[in-house]
């Protein structure tokens, strides 16, 4: 243990000015291995065992558990709540997970799962932060044994050096703050998941007409998109001609950008010369943009443009006529993603959509007023989800920054 007057972090809570102490991890939180359970004695019920396969790459505990009878194992291998764990071998070697509040009840610790225990003068919430820091990961890489079965040693990890607040009170302040960030992240993710389920239910019930707004009783009509909307495809200026791309003046959208869902800007712009010398065409705002081709899940994905723009040839723009509301059409096609992929030309997996296929798509639609009610309701759910996604990203960014800079 040592104190260094220069060992003072740039970020800390008010009221603390003492230098932090250089300490070995094993002095504040020695890493303990688990029990060697016999796979032949796993049970269908009992106490779940956390194995290395249960420590996921996203830092969570999950997956399929196996079980053991409580009376058959030394009870010291029962993990406390909020235990900090480390995968010590296998594909997830070096991954850390915390037993959060959702992991209520008892859990056993398997042999190659490390548990960071604690000594009396250390805050466990602080330890949970320490082992998720970039400094921990940097030292872990230096002792990781690579190969077909990568692994790490608890003896080597116990030798890792960290700067630690000299007082337990400051440790707890830091730990409590990160617990607050974790709870915010969990609560925000819960909202996102709940909104996803709400959206799923609304799409199903509104479009199968089992739910309708009061006062609307008219039978829905069948519309062929090509008869009630203008269908446009775009083009790409020659990339070899610099004048087609500079000066940047016209928004130009590639097919991958449909994943933004609502477009307020494009990643790329083309010049007026590029527009004149290609098949790119203006698409007025509040059109529906569908990816005709693309890697992975892109094909069949739809988006809405909130600005006038141009597109490449892998996107069809659906410009609704006066009897179709753009948000209703967008939500309708969003709900039919799998169907759109199946009707693609080709074998249904490697094929592609085209202008004719999109024109032939039919939708069942109510009168314009009811379309607007449905479209606006679903759009509101979308925007709530987007707001929460942005909030989640900001919190995670703050947490990442602190884990990168807090420890010296």
PDB file of C-alpha atoms in Angstrom, residues 54-332:
ATOM      1  CA  UNK A  54     -23.905 -17.753 -18.252  1.00  0.00           C
ATOM      2  CA  UNK A  55     -21.577 -14.721 -18.353  1.00  0.00           C
ATOM      3  CA  UNK A  56     -22.556 -12.948 -21.521  1.00  0.00           C
ATOM      4  CA  UNK A  57     -20.573 -10.585 -23.744  1.00  0.00           C
ATOM      5  CA  UNK A  58     -22.906  -7.712 -22.808  1.00  0.00           C
ATOM      6  CA  UNK A  59     -21.892  -7.978 -19.148  1.00  0.00           C
ATOM      7  CA  UNK A  60     -25.082  -9.701 -18.041  1.00  0.00           C
ATOM      8  CA  UNK A  61     -25.830 -13.032 -16.405  1.00  0.00           C
ATOM      9  CA  UNK A  62     -28.265 -15.147 -18.385  1.00  0.00           C
ATOM     10  CA  UNK A  63     -28.903 -18.107 -20.633  1.00  0.00           C
ATOM     11  CA  UNK A  64     -29.777 -21.654 -19.636  1.00  0.00           C
ATOM     12  CA  UNK A  65     -28.917 -22.719 -16.114  1.00  0.00           C
ATOM     13  CA  UNK A  66     -28.244 -26.144 -14.647  1.00  0.00           C
ATOM     14  CA  UNK A  67     -29.053 -26.914 -11.000  1.00  0.00           C
ATOM     15  CA  UNK A  68     -27.696 -28.621  -7.908  1.00  0.00           C
ATOM     16  CA  UNK A  69     -29.249 -29.596  -4.580  1.00  0.00           C
ATOM     17  CA  UNK A  70     -28.379 -27.100  -1.855  1.00  0.00           C
ATOM     18  CA  UNK A  71     -27.399 -29.624   0.782  1.00  0.00           C
ATOM     19  CA  UNK A  72     -24.795 -31.276  -1.439  1.00  0.00           C
ATOM     20  CA  UNK A  73     -22.354 -28.320  -1.711  1.00  0.00           C
ATOM     21  CA  UNK A  74     -20.301 -26.189   0.664  1.00  0.00           C
ATOM     22  CA  UNK A  75     -22.494 -23.145   1.271  1.00  0.00           C
ATOM     23  CA  UNK A  76     -19.493 -20.809   0.879  1.00  0.00           C
ATOM     24  CA  UNK A  77     -19.991 -21.252  -2.884  1.00  0.00           C
ATOM     25  CA  UNK A  78     -23.366 -19.542  -2.716  1.00  0.00           C
ATOM     26  CA  UNK A  79     -22.909 -16.109  -4.244  1.00  0.00           C
ATOM     27  CA  UNK A  80     -24.086 -12.938  -2.477  1.00  0.00           C
ATOM     28  CA  UNK A  81     -26.426 -10.535  -4.244  1.00  0.00           C
ATOM     29  CA  UNK A  82     -24.652  -8.054  -6.527  1.00  0.00           C
ATOM     30  CA  UNK A  83     -21.650 -10.367  -6.712  1.00  0.00           C
ATOM     31  CA  UNK A  84     -19.055  -9.319  -9.290  1.00  0.00           C
ATOM     32  CA  UNK A  85     -18.078 -12.259 -11.510  1.00  0.00           C
ATOM     33  CA  UNK A  86     -15.407 -13.014 -14.113  1.00  0.00           C
ATOM     34  CA  UNK A  87     -15.337 -15.698 -16.820  1.00  0.00           C
ATOM     35  CA  UNK A  88     -11.918 -17.305 -16.381  1.00  0.00           C
ATOM     36  CA  UNK A  89     -11.884 -19.569 -19.444  1.00  0.00           C
ATOM     37  CA  UNK A  90     -13.753 -20.255 -22.671  1.00  0.00           C
ATOM     38  CA  UNK A  91     -15.155 -17.964 -25.352  1.00  0.00           C
ATOM     39  CA  UNK A  92     -16.106 -15.220 -22.879  1.00  0.00           C
ATOM     40  CA  UNK A  93     -12.819 -15.227 -20.957  1.00  0.00           C
ATOM     41  CA  UNK A  94     -12.290 -11.863 -19.271  1.00  0.00           C
ATOM     42  CA  UNK A  95     -15.933 -10.838 -19.407  1.00  0.00           C
ATOM     43  CA  UNK A  96     -17.308  -9.354 -16.199  1.00  0.00           C
ATOM     44  CA  UNK A  97     -20.899  -9.589 -14.988  1.00  0.00           C
ATOM     45  CA  UNK A  98     -22.744  -8.327 -11.929  1.00  0.00           C
ATOM     46  CA  UNK A  99     -25.608 -10.140 -10.209  1.00  0.00           C
ATOM     47  CA  UNK A 100     -28.089  -7.267 -10.348  1.00  0.00           C
ATOM     48  CA  UNK A 101     -31.384  -6.923  -8.513  1.00  0.00           C
ATOM     49  CA  UNK A 102     -33.231  -9.007 -11.104  1.00  0.00           C
ATOM     50  CA  UNK A 103     -31.116 -11.991 -10.074  1.00  0.00           C
ATOM     51  CA  UNK A 104     -32.944 -12.642  -6.823  1.00  0.00           C
ATOM     52  CA  UNK A 105     -32.443 -15.864  -4.943  1.00  0.00           C
ATOM     53  CA  UNK A 106     -29.472 -18.181  -4.513  1.00  0.00           C
ATOM     54  CA  UNK A 107     -26.818 -18.971  -7.112  1.00  0.00           C
ATOM     55  CA  UNK A 108     -23.854 -21.328  -7.015  1.00  0.00           C
ATOM     56  CA  UNK A 109     -20.464 -20.410  -8.443  1.00  0.00           C
ATOM     57  CA  UNK A 110     -18.965 -22.945 -10.867  1.00  0.00           C
ATOM     58  CA  UNK A 111     -15.273 -23.799 -11.016  1.00  0.00           C
ATOM     59  CA  UNK A 112     -14.115 -21.460 -13.814  1.00  0.00           C
ATOM     60  CA  UNK A 113     -16.250 -18.550 -12.725  1.00  0.00           C
ATOM     61  CA  UNK A 114     -14.289 -16.120 -10.584  1.00  0.00           C
ATOM     62  CA  UNK A 115     -15.965 -14.214  -7.760  1.00  0.00           C
ATOM     63  CA  UNK A 116     -14.408 -10.977  -6.530  1.00  0.00           C
ATOM     64  CA  UNK A 117     -14.735 -11.156  -2.753  1.00  0.00           C
ATOM     65  CA  UNK A 118     -13.849  -8.188  -0.529  1.00  0.00           C
ATOM     66  CA  UNK A 119     -11.869  -7.222   2.524  1.00  0.00           C
ATOM     67  CA  UNK A 120     -13.197  -5.113   5.403  1.00  0.00           C
ATOM     68  CA  UNK A 121     -11.852  -1.724   4.300  1.00  0.00           C
ATOM     69  CA  UNK A 122     -13.225  -1.940   0.745  1.00  0.00           C
ATOM     70  CA  UNK A 123     -16.616  -0.955  -0.655  1.00  0.00           C
ATOM     71  CA  UNK A 124     -18.080  -3.732  -2.766  1.00  0.00           C
ATOM     72  CA  UNK A 125     -19.987  -1.315  -4.975  1.00  0.00           C
ATOM     73  CA  UNK A 126     -16.658   0.390  -5.702  1.00  0.00           C
ATOM     74  CA  UNK A 127     -15.047  -2.958  -6.512  1.00  0.00           C
ATOM     75  CA  UNK A 128     -17.843  -3.610  -9.033  1.00  0.00           C
ATOM     76  CA  UNK A 129     -16.867  -0.374 -10.758  1.00  0.00           C
ATOM     77  CA  UNK A 130     -13.141  -1.053 -10.597  1.00  0.00           C
ATOM     78  CA  UNK A 131     -13.322  -4.366 -12.438  1.00  0.00           C
ATOM     79  CA  UNK A 132     -15.371  -2.804 -15.271  1.00  0.00           C
ATOM     80  CA  UNK A 133     -12.853  -0.028 -15.849  1.00  0.00           C
ATOM     81  CA  UNK A 134     -10.615   0.266 -18.896  1.00  0.00           C
ATOM     82  CA  UNK A 135      -7.604  -0.022 -16.589  1.00  0.00           C
ATOM     83  CA  UNK A 136      -8.764  -3.460 -15.463  1.00  0.00           C
ATOM     84  CA  UNK A 137      -9.272  -4.566 -19.076  1.00  0.00           C
ATOM     85  CA  UNK A 138      -5.835  -3.281 -20.052  1.00  0.00           C
ATOM     86  CA  UNK A 139      -4.141  -5.303 -17.312  1.00  0.00           C
ATOM     87  CA  UNK A 140      -6.304  -8.327 -18.081  1.00  0.00           C
ATOM     88  CA  UNK A 141      -5.095  -8.403 -21.694  1.00  0.00           C
ATOM     89  CA  UNK A 142      -1.510  -8.626 -20.463  1.00  0.00           C
ATOM     90  CA  UNK A 143      -2.155 -11.920 -18.627  1.00  0.00           C
ATOM     91  CA  UNK A 144      -4.719 -13.514 -20.950  1.00  0.00           C
ATOM     92  CA  UNK A 145      -3.545 -16.891 -22.236  1.00  0.00           C
ATOM     93  CA  UNK A 146      -4.823 -17.126 -25.800  1.00  0.00           C
ATOM     94  CA  UNK A 147      -5.490 -20.313 -27.746  1.00  0.00           C
ATOM     95  CA  UNK A 148      -8.231 -22.829 -28.390  1.00  0.00           C
ATOM     96  CA  UNK A 149      -9.211 -22.552 -24.712  1.00  0.00           C
ATOM     97  CA  UNK A 150      -8.249 -19.049 -23.498  1.00  0.00           C
ATOM     98  CA  UNK A 151      -7.961 -18.560 -19.761  1.00  0.00           C
ATOM     99  CA  UNK A 152      -6.782 -16.244 -17.012  1.00  0.00           C
ATOM    100  CA  UNK A 153      -5.244 -16.929 -13.596  1.00  0.00           C
ATOM    101  CA  UNK A 154      -6.649 -15.611 -10.321  1.00  0.00           C
ATOM    102  CA  UNK A 155      -3.114 -15.298  -8.909  1.00  0.00           C
ATOM    103  CA  UNK A 156      -2.099 -12.948 -11.716  1.00  0.00           C
ATOM    104  CA  UNK A 157      -5.310 -10.922 -11.504  1.00  0.00           C
ATOM    105  CA  UNK A 158      -4.811 -10.448  -7.758  1.00  0.00           C
ATOM    106  CA  UNK A 159      -1.512  -8.690  -8.627  1.00  0.00           C
ATOM    107  CA  UNK A 160      -3.182  -5.982 -10.744  1.00  0.00           C
ATOM    108  CA  UNK A 161      -2.367  -2.490  -9.444  1.00  0.00           C
ATOM    109  CA  UNK A 162      -5.023   0.192  -9.008  1.00  0.00           C
ATOM    110  CA  UNK A 163      -5.352   3.578  -7.380  1.00  0.00           C
ATOM    111  CA  UNK A 164      -8.012   3.353  -4.682  1.00  0.00           C
ATOM    112  CA  UNK A 165      -9.588   6.109  -2.543  1.00  0.00           C
ATOM    113  CA  UNK A 166      -8.020   6.111   0.887  1.00  0.00           C
ATOM    114  CA  UNK A 167     -11.391   6.412   2.628  1.00  0.00           C
ATOM    115  CA  UNK A 168     -14.225   3.934   2.529  1.00  0.00           C
ATOM    116  CA  UNK A 169     -16.652   6.832   2.305  1.00  0.00           C
ATOM    117  CA  UNK A 170     -15.255   8.044  -1.047  1.00  0.00           C
ATOM    118  CA  UNK A 171     -15.246   4.489  -2.405  1.00  0.00           C
ATOM    119  CA  UNK A 172     -18.928   4.148  -1.498  1.00  0.00           C
ATOM    120  CA  UNK A 173     -19.760   7.502  -3.102  1.00  0.00           C
ATOM    121  CA  UNK A 174     -18.267   6.314  -6.385  1.00  0.00           C
ATOM    122  CA  UNK A 175     -19.911   2.905  -6.147  1.00  0.00           C
ATOM    123  CA  UNK A 176     -23.323   4.384  -5.326  1.00  0.00           C
ATOM    124  CA  UNK A 177     -23.092   6.785  -8.268  1.00  0.00           C
ATOM    125  CA  UNK A 178     -22.410   3.931 -10.703  1.00  0.00           C
ATOM    126  CA  UNK A 179     -25.247   1.925  -9.167  1.00  0.00           C
ATOM    127  CA  UNK A 180     -27.461   4.917  -9.941  1.00  0.00           C
ATOM    128  CA  UNK A 181     -26.226   4.938 -13.555  1.00  0.00           C
ATOM    129  CA  UNK A 182     -26.861   1.191 -13.813  1.00  0.00           C
ATOM    130  CA  UNK A 183     -30.379   1.613 -12.455  1.00  0.00           C
ATOM    131  CA  UNK A 184     -31.060   4.425 -14.947  1.00  0.00           C
ATOM    132  CA  UNK A 185     -29.819   2.231 -17.792  1.00  0.00           C
ATOM    133  CA  UNK A 186     -31.962  -0.712 -16.640  1.00  0.00           C
ATOM    134  CA  UNK A 187     -35.070   1.468 -16.184  1.00  0.00           C
ATOM    135  CA  UNK A 188     -34.642   3.123 -19.580  1.00  0.00           C
ATOM    136  CA  UNK A 189     -34.119  -0.226 -21.289  1.00  0.00           C
ATOM    137  CA  UNK A 190     -37.262  -1.477 -19.558  1.00  0.00           C
ATOM    138  CA  UNK A 191     -39.210   1.454 -21.042  1.00  0.00           C
ATOM    139  CA  UNK A 192     -37.835   0.685 -24.491  1.00  0.00           C
ATOM    140  CA  UNK A 193     -38.814  -2.982 -24.172  1.00  0.00           C
ATOM    141  CA  UNK A 194     -42.286  -2.056 -22.920  1.00  0.00           C
ATOM    142  CA  UNK A 195     -42.821   0.380 -25.798  1.00  0.00           C
ATOM    143  CA  UNK A 196     -41.737  -2.320 -28.223  1.00  0.00           C
ATOM    144  CA  UNK A 197     -44.436  -4.615 -26.864  1.00  0.00           C
ATOM    145  CA  UNK A 198     -47.015  -1.817 -27.015  1.00  0.00           C
ATOM    146  CA  UNK A 199     -46.094  -1.126 -30.632  1.00  0.00           C
ATOM    147  CA  UNK A 200     -46.291  -4.821 -31.510  1.00  0.00           C
ATOM    148  CA  UNK A 201     -49.774  -5.111 -29.984  1.00  0.00           C
ATOM    149  CA  UNK A 202     -50.994  -1.926 -31.662  1.00  0.00           C
ATOM    150  CA  UNK A 203     -49.759  -3.008 -35.079  1.00  0.00           C
ATOM    151  CA  UNK A 204     -51.493  -6.345 -34.787  1.00  0.00           C
ATOM    152  CA  UNK A 205     -54.790  -5.095 -33.377  1.00  0.00           C
ATOM    153  CA  UNK A 206     -55.146  -1.948 -35.454  1.00  0.00           C
ATOM    154  CA  UNK A 207     -54.386  -3.592 -38.770  1.00  0.00           C
ATOM    155  CA  UNK A 208     -56.527  -6.680 -38.171  1.00  0.00           C
ATOM    156  CA  UNK A 209     -59.259  -4.171 -37.147  1.00  0.00           C
ATOM    157  CA  UNK A 210     -59.963  -5.830 -33.803  1.00  0.00           C
ATOM    158  CA  UNK A 211     -59.271  -2.397 -32.268  1.00  0.00           C
ATOM    159  CA  UNK A 212     -60.835   0.681 -33.838  1.00  0.00           C
ATOM    160  CA  UNK A 213     -61.293   4.271 -32.742  1.00  0.00           C
ATOM    161  CA  UNK A 214     -64.789   5.224 -31.606  1.00  0.00           C
ATOM    162  CA  UNK A 215     -67.030   6.446 -34.381  1.00  0.00           C
ATOM    163  CA  UNK A 216     -65.350   4.595 -37.235  1.00  0.00           C
ATOM    164  CA  UNK A 217     -67.445   1.796 -38.690  1.00  0.00           C
ATOM    165  CA  UNK A 218     -66.775   1.957 -42.428  1.00  0.00           C
ATOM    166  CA  UNK A 219     -65.418  -1.134 -44.158  1.00  0.00           C
ATOM    167  CA  UNK A 220     -61.764  -0.844 -45.091  1.00  0.00           C
ATOM    168  CA  UNK A 221     -60.928  -0.741 -48.796  1.00  0.00           C
ATOM    169  CA  UNK A 222     -58.201  -2.494 -50.748  1.00  0.00           C
ATOM    170  CA  UNK A 223     -55.632  -0.228 -52.393  1.00  0.00           C
ATOM    171  CA  UNK A 224     -52.913  -1.172 -54.897  1.00  0.00           C
ATOM    172  CA  UNK A 225     -49.986   1.143 -54.156  1.00  0.00           C
ATOM    173  CA  UNK A 226     -49.202   1.745 -57.817  1.00  0.00           C
ATOM    174  CA  UNK A 227     -52.744   3.081 -58.354  1.00  0.00           C
ATOM    175  CA  UNK A 228     -52.759   5.410 -55.352  1.00  0.00           C
ATOM    176  CA  UNK A 229     -49.122   6.480 -55.034  1.00  0.00           C
ATOM    177  CA  UNK A 230     -46.237   7.516 -57.251  1.00  0.00           C
ATOM    178  CA  UNK A 231     -43.360   5.016 -57.102  1.00  0.00           C
ATOM    179  CA  UNK A 232     -39.878   6.370 -57.845  1.00  0.00           C
ATOM    180  CA  UNK A 233     -36.426   4.808 -57.868  1.00  0.00           C
ATOM    181  CA  UNK A 234     -33.189   6.765 -57.691  1.00  0.00           C
ATOM    182  CA  UNK A 235     -29.656   6.631 -58.986  1.00  0.00           C
ATOM    183  CA  UNK A 236     -26.005   7.113 -58.102  1.00  0.00           C
ATOM    184  CA  UNK A 237     -23.721   9.663 -59.755  1.00  0.00           C
ATOM    185  CA  UNK A 238     -20.397   8.267 -61.008  1.00  0.00           C
ATOM    186  CA  UNK A 239     -18.056   8.130 -58.046  1.00  0.00           C
ATOM    187  CA  UNK A 240     -15.085   8.717 -60.353  1.00  0.00           C
ATOM    188  CA  UNK A 241     -16.291  12.216 -61.228  1.00  0.00           C
ATOM    189  CA  UNK A 242     -15.427  14.549 -58.353  1.00  0.00           C
ATOM    190  CA  UNK A 243     -17.684  17.314 -59.667  1.00  0.00           C
ATOM    191  CA  UNK A 244     -20.701  15.063 -59.114  1.00  0.00           C
ATOM    192  CA  UNK A 245     -20.017  14.996 -55.383  1.00  0.00           C
ATOM    193  CA  UNK A 246     -18.646  18.484 -54.736  1.00  0.00           C
ATOM    194  CA  UNK A 247     -19.883  20.990 -53.783  1.00  0.00           C
ATOM    195  CA  UNK A 248     -22.309  19.071 -51.610  1.00  0.00           C
ATOM    196  CA  UNK A 249     -25.738  20.617 -52.016  1.00  0.00           C
ATOM    197  CA  UNK A 250     -28.407  17.917 -52.462  1.00  0.00           C
ATOM    198  CA  UNK A 251     -29.228  15.299 -49.754  1.00  0.00           C
ATOM    199  CA  UNK A 252     -28.642  11.799 -51.155  1.00  0.00           C
ATOM    200  CA  UNK A 253     -29.668   8.644 -49.322  1.00  0.00           C
ATOM    201  CA  UNK A 254     -28.172   5.149 -49.530  1.00  0.00           C
ATOM    202  CA  UNK A 255     -30.218   2.025 -48.805  1.00  0.00           C
ATOM    203  CA  UNK A 256     -28.588   1.371 -45.425  1.00  0.00           C
ATOM    204  CA  UNK A 257     -30.039   4.618 -44.101  1.00  0.00           C
ATOM    205  CA  UNK A 258     -33.554   3.157 -43.982  1.00  0.00           C
ATOM    206  CA  UNK A 259     -32.507   1.784 -40.598  1.00  0.00           C
ATOM    207  CA  UNK A 260     -32.717   5.332 -39.225  1.00  0.00           C
ATOM    208  CA  UNK A 261     -36.523   4.986 -39.605  1.00  0.00           C
ATOM    209  CA  UNK A 262     -37.143   8.742 -39.645  1.00  0.00           C
ATOM    210  CA  UNK A 263     -34.659  10.737 -41.718  1.00  0.00           C
ATOM    211  CA  UNK A 264     -33.948  14.358 -40.828  1.00  0.00           C
ATOM    212  CA  UNK A 265     -30.681  14.357 -42.769  1.00  0.00           C
ATOM    213  CA  UNK A 266     -28.608  12.046 -44.968  1.00  0.00           C
ATOM    214  CA  UNK A 267     -25.060  10.809 -44.491  1.00  0.00           C
ATOM    215  CA  UNK A 268     -24.048  11.953 -47.979  1.00  0.00           C
ATOM    216  CA  UNK A 269     -24.812  14.797 -50.366  1.00  0.00           C
ATOM    217  CA  UNK A 270     -24.275  15.189 -54.084  1.00  0.00           C
ATOM    218  CA  UNK A 271     -23.721  18.244 -56.250  1.00  0.00           C
ATOM    219  CA  UNK A 272     -26.197  19.775 -58.680  1.00  0.00           C
ATOM    220  CA  UNK A 273     -24.047  18.392 -61.525  1.00  0.00           C
ATOM    221  CA  UNK A 274     -24.234  14.930 -59.976  1.00  0.00           C
ATOM    222  CA  UNK A 275     -28.011  15.214 -59.826  1.00  0.00           C
ATOM    223  CA  UNK A 276     -28.260  16.325 -63.455  1.00  0.00           C
ATOM    224  CA  UNK A 277     -26.008  13.541 -64.687  1.00  0.00           C
ATOM    225  CA  UNK A 278     -27.572  10.585 -62.869  1.00  0.00           C
ATOM    226  CA  UNK A 279     -30.933   8.892 -62.367  1.00  0.00           C
ATOM    227  CA  UNK A 280     -31.318  10.451 -58.926  1.00  0.00           C
ATOM    228  CA  UNK A 281     -34.720  12.117 -58.517  1.00  0.00           C
ATOM    229  CA  UNK A 282     -36.180  14.440 -55.920  1.00  0.00           C
ATOM    230  CA  UNK A 283     -38.443  12.774 -53.383  1.00  0.00           C
ATOM    231  CA  UNK A 284     -40.681  15.155 -51.463  1.00  0.00           C
ATOM    232  CA  UNK A 285     -40.759  14.910 -47.698  1.00  0.00           C
ATOM    233  CA  UNK A 286     -43.162  12.528 -45.936  1.00  0.00           C
ATOM    234  CA  UNK A 287     -42.740   9.806 -48.507  1.00  0.00           C
ATOM    235  CA  UNK A 288     -42.164   6.150 -47.660  1.00  0.00           C
ATOM    236  CA  UNK A 289     -38.740   4.787 -48.564  1.00  0.00           C
ATOM    237  CA  UNK A 290     -38.296   1.039 -48.972  1.00  0.00           C
ATOM    238  CA  UNK A 291     -34.960  -0.725 -49.422  1.00  0.00           C
ATOM    239  CA  UNK A 292     -35.086  -2.882 -52.547  1.00  0.00           C
ATOM    240  CA  UNK A 293     -31.812  -4.630 -51.802  1.00  0.00           C
ATOM    241  CA  UNK A 294     -29.122  -4.645 -49.171  1.00  0.00           C
ATOM    242  CA  UNK A 295     -27.107  -6.832 -46.850  1.00  0.00           C
ATOM    243  CA  UNK A 296     -28.664  -8.652 -43.919  1.00  0.00           C
ATOM    244  CA  UNK A 297     -32.016  -7.286 -42.784  1.00  0.00           C
ATOM    245  CA  UNK A 298     -32.009  -4.108 -44.875  1.00  0.00           C
ATOM    246  CA  UNK A 299     -34.121  -5.341 -47.804  1.00  0.00           C
ATOM    247  CA  UNK A 300     -37.805  -4.713 -47.102  1.00  0.00           C
ATOM    248  CA  UNK A 301     -37.109  -2.182 -44.348  1.00  0.00           C
ATOM    249  CA  UNK A 302     -39.069   1.060 -44.651  1.00  0.00           C
ATOM    250  CA  UNK A 303     -38.417   4.607 -43.503  1.00  0.00           C
ATOM    251  CA  UNK A 304     -39.951   8.082 -43.741  1.00  0.00           C
ATOM    252  CA  UNK A 305     -38.094  11.178 -44.923  1.00  0.00           C
ATOM    253  CA  UNK A 306     -38.783  14.372 -43.014  1.00  0.00           C
ATOM    254  CA  UNK A 307     -36.842  16.366 -45.627  1.00  0.00           C
ATOM    255  CA  UNK A 308     -36.874  16.433 -49.413  1.00  0.00           C
ATOM    256  CA  UNK A 309     -34.039  14.259 -50.698  1.00  0.00           C
ATOM    257  CA  UNK A 310     -32.719  12.024 -53.474  1.00  0.00           C
ATOM    258  CA  UNK A 311     -31.885   8.323 -53.226  1.00  0.00           C
ATOM    259  CA  UNK A 312     -29.759   5.669 -54.844  1.00  0.00           C
ATOM    260  CA  UNK A 313     -31.160   2.989 -57.137  1.00  0.00           C
ATOM    261  CA  UNK A 314     -31.620   0.490 -54.280  1.00  0.00           C
ATOM    262  CA  UNK A 315     -34.487   2.472 -52.781  1.00  0.00           C
ATOM    263  CA  UNK A 316     -38.041   2.909 -53.999  1.00  0.00           C
ATOM    264  CA  UNK A 317     -39.841   6.022 -52.837  1.00  0.00           C
ATOM    265  CA  UNK A 318     -43.605   5.720 -52.337  1.00  0.00           C
ATOM    266  CA  UNK A 319     -45.239   9.134 -52.632  1.00  0.00           C
ATOM    267  CA  UNK A 320     -48.837   8.711 -51.412  1.00  0.00           C
ATOM    268  CA  UNK A 321     -51.762  10.218 -53.276  1.00  0.00           C
ATOM    269  CA  UNK A 322     -54.447  12.343 -51.626  1.00  0.00           C
ATOM    270  CA  UNK A 323     -56.401   9.318 -50.335  1.00  0.00           C
ATOM    271  CA  UNK A 324     -53.461   7.785 -48.422  1.00  0.00           C
ATOM    272  CA  UNK A 325     -51.780   9.168 -45.286  1.00  0.00           C
ATOM    273  CA  UNK A 326     -48.019   8.627 -45.388  1.00  0.00           C
ATOM    274  CA  UNK A 327     -47.658   7.548 -41.755  1.00  0.00           C
ATOM    275  CA  UNK A 328     -50.428   4.964 -42.126  1.00  0.00           C
ATOM    276  CA  UNK A 329     -48.768   3.471 -45.225  1.00  0.00           C
ATOM    277  CA  UNK A 330     -45.388   3.470 -43.468  1.00  0.00           C
ATOM    278  CA  UNK A 331     -46.717   1.676 -40.388  1.00  0.00           C
ATOM    279  CA  UNK A 332     -48.659  -0.788 -42.557  1.00  0.00           C
TER     280      UNK A 332
END
